[in-house]
Amino acid sequence: MQQVIEVEGEIALRQLLTLKGSTILYFQTNADRSVDPLFSQLCTDTPHARFLRVNAEKNPEILKAFSVSEVPCFFFIKDEEIVDKLEGAHPSDLANKVSKVAGPRAPTQAATPSSLGMAGGPTTLEAVQQESKIHNTL
């Protein structure tokens, strides 16, 4: 199972961002980790993308380099180019943007039980979309 990568320092982040493919970069603080469970589940549900987490308090130089003004903050990166940004904790927006930037699973990757609608149940994106429909927030 894929894990969220904890980024420690600017050099490590630069190396990770030079890799081809889709990357979701998440800035968080120790005080507000409310999005962590969703971010981790999206990571599991989207194994063909990289999920990076930066502790804003421990890495102020990275925060400044990305001009982050609100935390949590997410950057959606495709092949080294920032294609979207999301500030604040908005679960349905986060799930939709991850789906948009990561695209469909690569054909060589096996499907996970949850993506097949088996015992794992709906994917996180499907669950968030269903919840949003119930509350008319999508």
PDB file of C-alpha atoms in Angstrom:
ATOM      1  CA  MET A   1       0.000   0.000   0.000  1.00  0.00           C
ATOM      2  CA  GLN A   2       1.306   3.434  -0.953  1.00  0.00           C
ATOM      3  CA  GLN A   3       2.164   5.851   1.868  1.00  0.00           C
ATOM      4  CA  VAL A   4       2.185   9.644   2.048  1.00  0.00           C
ATOM      5  CA  ILE A   5       5.785  10.879   1.790  1.00  0.00           C
ATOM      6  CA  GLU A   6       6.831  13.237   4.593  1.00  0.00           C
ATOM      7  CA  VAL A   7       9.067  15.923   3.069  1.00  0.00           C
ATOM      8  CA  GLU A   8      11.900  17.227   5.226  1.00  0.00           C
ATOM      9  CA  GLY A   9      13.670  20.176   3.629  1.00  0.00           C
ATOM     10  CA  GLU A  10      13.874  22.013   0.343  1.00  0.00           C
ATOM     11  CA  ILE A  11      16.432  19.706  -1.265  1.00  0.00           C
ATOM     12  CA  ALA A  12      14.300  16.606  -0.689  1.00  0.00           C
ATOM     13  CA  LEU A  13      11.252  18.380  -2.094  1.00  0.00           C
ATOM     14  CA  ARG A  14      13.122  19.552  -5.202  1.00  0.00           C
ATOM     15  CA  GLN A  15      14.251  15.987  -5.908  1.00  0.00           C
ATOM     16  CA  LEU A  16      10.708  14.632  -5.551  1.00  0.00           C
ATOM     17  CA  LEU A  17       9.227  17.344  -7.766  1.00  0.00           C
ATOM     18  CA  THR A  18      11.591  16.543 -10.662  1.00  0.00           C
ATOM     19  CA  LEU A  19       9.994  13.109 -11.076  1.00  0.00           C
ATOM     20  CA  LYS A  20       7.529  12.744 -13.938  1.00  0.00           C
ATOM     21  CA  GLY A  21       3.866  12.110 -13.218  1.00  0.00           C
ATOM     22  CA  SER A  22       1.261  13.548 -10.886  1.00  0.00           C
ATOM     23  CA  THR A  23       2.132  14.906  -7.457  1.00  0.00           C
ATOM     24  CA  ILE A  24      -0.139  16.296  -4.768  1.00  0.00           C
ATOM     25  CA  LEU A  25       1.740  18.532  -2.317  1.00  0.00           C
ATOM     26  CA  TYR A  26       0.023  19.136   1.038  1.00  0.00           C
ATOM     27  CA  PHE A  27       1.115  21.822   3.521  1.00  0.00           C
ATOM     28  CA  GLN A  28      -0.174  21.195   7.048  1.00  0.00           C
ATOM     29  CA  THR A  29       0.454  22.316  10.616  1.00  0.00           C
ATOM     30  CA  ASN A  30       0.630  20.401  13.871  1.00  0.00           C
ATOM     31  CA  ALA A  31      -2.427  22.298  15.131  1.00  0.00           C
ATOM     32  CA  ASP A  32      -4.727  21.323  12.251  1.00  0.00           C
ATOM     33  CA  ARG A  33      -4.435  17.806  10.911  1.00  0.00           C
ATOM     34  CA  SER A  34      -8.135  17.415  10.095  1.00  0.00           C
ATOM     35  CA  VAL A  35      -7.453  16.647   6.429  1.00  0.00           C
ATOM     36  CA  ASP A  36      -4.788  14.000   7.156  1.00  0.00           C
ATOM     37  CA  PRO A  37      -7.154  10.968   7.114  1.00  0.00           C
ATOM     38  CA  LEU A  38      -8.703  12.001   3.784  1.00  0.00           C
ATOM     39  CA  PHE A  39      -5.294  12.783   2.266  1.00  0.00           C
ATOM     40  CA  SER A  40      -3.979   9.370   3.345  1.00  0.00           C
ATOM     41  CA  GLN A  41      -7.024   7.607   1.912  1.00  0.00           C
ATOM     42  CA  LEU A  42      -6.713   9.483  -1.391  1.00  0.00           C
ATOM     43  CA  CYS A  43      -3.082   8.350  -1.470  1.00  0.00           C
ATOM     44  CA  THR A  44      -4.197   4.726  -1.046  1.00  0.00           C
ATOM     45  CA  ASP A  45      -6.938   5.090  -3.672  1.00  0.00           C
ATOM     46  CA  THR A  46      -4.600   6.772  -6.183  1.00  0.00           C
ATOM     47  CA  PRO A  47      -1.426   4.653  -6.262  1.00  0.00           C
ATOM     48  CA  HIS A  48      -0.267   6.092  -9.596  1.00  0.00           C
ATOM     49  CA  ALA A  49       0.298   9.571  -8.077  1.00  0.00           C
ATOM     50  CA  ARG A  50       2.749  10.823  -5.435  1.00  0.00           C
ATOM     51  CA  PHE A  51       1.362  12.348  -2.250  1.00  0.00           C
ATOM     52  CA  LEU A  52       3.754  14.619  -0.360  1.00  0.00           C
ATOM     53  CA  ARG A  53       3.159  16.251   3.017  1.00  0.00           C
ATOM     54  CA  VAL A  54       5.146  19.237   4.288  1.00  0.00           C
ATOM     55  CA  ASN A  55       4.931  20.370   7.897  1.00  0.00           C
ATOM     56  CA  ALA A  56       4.675  24.142   7.471  1.00  0.00           C
ATOM     57  CA  GLU A  57       6.084  24.861  10.933  1.00  0.00           C
ATOM     58  CA  LYS A  58       9.211  22.751  10.399  1.00  0.00           C
ATOM     59  CA  ASN A  59       9.805  23.944   6.823  1.00  0.00           C
ATOM     60  CA  PRO A  60       9.129  27.713   6.647  1.00  0.00           C
ATOM     61  CA  GLU A  61      11.525  28.086   3.694  1.00  0.00           C
ATOM     62  CA  ILE A  62       9.329  25.769   1.584  1.00  0.00           C
ATOM     63  CA  LEU A  63       6.201  27.608   2.714  1.00  0.00           C
ATOM     64  CA  LYS A  64       7.761  30.886   1.579  1.00  0.00           C
ATOM     65  CA  ALA A  65       9.007  29.436  -1.732  1.00  0.00           C
ATOM     66  CA  PHE A  66       5.454  28.373  -2.617  1.00  0.00           C
ATOM     67  CA  SER A  67       3.898  31.636  -1.332  1.00  0.00           C
ATOM     68  CA  VAL A  68       1.534  29.732   0.951  1.00  0.00           C
ATOM     69  CA  SER A  69      -0.753  32.136   2.812  1.00  0.00           C
ATOM     70  CA  GLU A  70      -3.264  29.668   4.288  1.00  0.00           C
ATOM     71  CA  VAL A  71      -2.816  26.177   5.707  1.00  0.00           C
ATOM     72  CA  PRO A  72      -3.906  23.576   4.830  1.00  0.00           C
ATOM     73  CA  CYS A  73      -2.841  24.243   1.283  1.00  0.00           C
ATOM     74  CA  PHE A  74      -2.554  21.826  -1.640  1.00  0.00           C
ATOM     75  CA  PHE A  75      -0.622  22.113  -4.893  1.00  0.00           C
ATOM     76  CA  PHE A  76      -1.444  19.820  -7.792  1.00  0.00           C
ATOM     77  CA  ILE A  77       1.607  19.205  -9.954  1.00  0.00           C
ATOM     78  CA  LYS A  78       1.859  17.388 -13.273  1.00  0.00           C
ATOM     79  CA  ASP A  79       5.301  16.718 -14.787  1.00  0.00           C
ATOM     80  CA  GLU A  80       6.993  19.467 -12.736  1.00  0.00           C
ATOM     81  CA  GLU A  81       4.319  22.102 -13.499  1.00  0.00           C
ATOM     82  CA  ILE A  82       1.835  23.436 -10.931  1.00  0.00           C
ATOM     83  CA  VAL A  83      -1.574  22.996 -12.556  1.00  0.00           C
ATOM     84  CA  ASP A  84      -3.869  23.850  -9.638  1.00  0.00           C
ATOM     85  CA  LYS A  85      -3.946  25.013  -6.027  1.00  0.00           C
ATOM     86  CA  LEU A  86      -6.439  24.638  -3.171  1.00  0.00           C
ATOM     87  CA  GLU A  87      -6.333  26.601   0.090  1.00  0.00           C
ATOM     88  CA  GLY A  88      -8.312  25.472   3.111  1.00  0.00           C
ATOM     89  CA  ALA A  89      -9.934  22.204   4.153  1.00  0.00           C
ATOM     90  CA  HIS A  90     -12.506  21.417   1.455  1.00  0.00           C
ATOM     91  CA  PRO A  91     -12.858  17.603   1.204  1.00  0.00           C
ATOM     92  CA  SER A  92     -14.972  17.411  -1.965  1.00  0.00           C
ATOM     93  CA  ASP A  93     -12.782  19.957  -3.793  1.00  0.00           C
ATOM     94  CA  LEU A  94      -9.652  18.085  -2.715  1.00  0.00           C
ATOM     95  CA  ALA A  95     -10.974  14.721  -3.921  1.00  0.00           C
ATOM     96  CA  ASN A  96     -12.127  16.196  -7.242  1.00  0.00           C
ATOM     97  CA  LYS A  97      -8.828  17.968  -7.895  1.00  0.00           C
ATOM     98  CA  VAL A  98      -6.827  14.816  -7.072  1.00  0.00           C
ATOM     99  CA  SER A  99      -8.952  12.891  -9.567  1.00  0.00           C
ATOM    100  CA  LYS A 100      -8.485  15.609 -12.192  1.00  0.00           C
ATOM    101  CA  VAL A 101      -4.693  15.906 -11.911  1.00  0.00           C
ATOM    102  CA  ALA A 102      -3.962  12.202 -11.369  1.00  0.00           C
ATOM    103  CA  GLY A 103      -6.255  11.001 -14.155  1.00  0.00           C
ATOM    104  CA  PRO A 104      -7.104   7.350 -14.699  1.00  0.00           C
ATOM    105  CA  ARG A 105      -4.952   4.561 -13.331  1.00  0.00           C
ATOM    106  CA  ALA A 106      -2.117   3.485 -15.613  1.00  0.00           C
ATOM    107  CA  PRO A 107      -3.067   0.348 -17.584  1.00  0.00           C
ATOM    108  CA  THR A 108      -0.153  -1.652 -16.150  1.00  0.00           C
ATOM    109  CA  GLN A 109      -1.296  -1.127 -12.560  1.00  0.00           C
ATOM    110  CA  ALA A 110      -3.646  -3.614 -10.981  1.00  0.00           C
ATOM    111  CA  ALA A 111      -6.967  -2.307  -9.745  1.00  0.00           C
ATOM    112  CA  THR A 112      -7.498  -2.166  -6.001  1.00  0.00           C
ATOM    113  CA  PRO A 113     -10.523  -3.927  -4.476  1.00  0.00           C
ATOM    114  CA  SER A 114     -12.152  -0.591  -3.624  1.00  0.00           C
ATOM    115  CA  SER A 115     -11.770   0.720  -7.170  1.00  0.00           C
ATOM    116  CA  LEU A 116     -13.471  -2.445  -8.453  1.00  0.00           C
ATOM    117  CA  GLY A 117     -16.456  -1.929  -6.163  1.00  0.00           C
ATOM    118  CA  MET A 118     -15.608  -5.057  -4.185  1.00  0.00           C
ATOM    119  CA  ALA A 119     -15.235  -5.552  -0.446  1.00  0.00           C
ATOM    120  CA  GLY A 120     -13.310  -2.322  -0.101  1.00  0.00           C
ATOM    121  CA  GLY A 121     -16.441  -0.312  -0.889  1.00  0.00           C
ATOM    122  CA  PRO A 122     -16.444   2.964  -2.810  1.00  0.00           C
ATOM    123  CA  THR A 123     -13.287   4.930  -3.378  1.00  0.00           C
ATOM    124  CA  THR A 124     -12.754   8.041  -1.305  1.00  0.00           C
ATOM    125  CA  LEU A 125     -13.666  10.228  -4.287  1.00  0.00           C
ATOM    126  CA  GLU A 126     -16.959   8.342  -4.728  1.00  0.00           C
ATOM    127  CA  ALA A 127     -17.756   8.608  -1.011  1.00  0.00           C
ATOM    128  CA  VAL A 128     -16.983  12.347  -0.887  1.00  0.00           C
ATOM    129  CA  GLN A 129     -19.061  12.978  -4.018  1.00  0.00           C
ATOM    130  CA  GLN A 130     -21.999  11.033  -2.557  1.00  0.00           C
ATOM    131  CA  GLU A 131     -21.748  12.940   0.734  1.00  0.00           C
ATOM    132  CA  SER A 132     -21.621  16.240  -1.168  1.00  0.00           C
ATOM    133  CA  LYS A 133     -24.765  15.345  -3.124  1.00  0.00           C
ATOM    134  CA  ILE A 134     -26.590  14.615   0.119  1.00  0.00           C
ATOM    135  CA  HIS A 135     -25.618  18.024   1.488  1.00  0.00           C
ATOM    136  CA  ASN A 136     -25.828  19.817  -1.883  1.00  0.00           C
ATOM    137  CA  THR A 137     -22.261  21.096  -1.614  1.00  0.00           C
ATOM    138  CA  LEU A 138     -20.881  19.866  -4.930  1.00  0.00           C
TER     139      LEU A 138
END
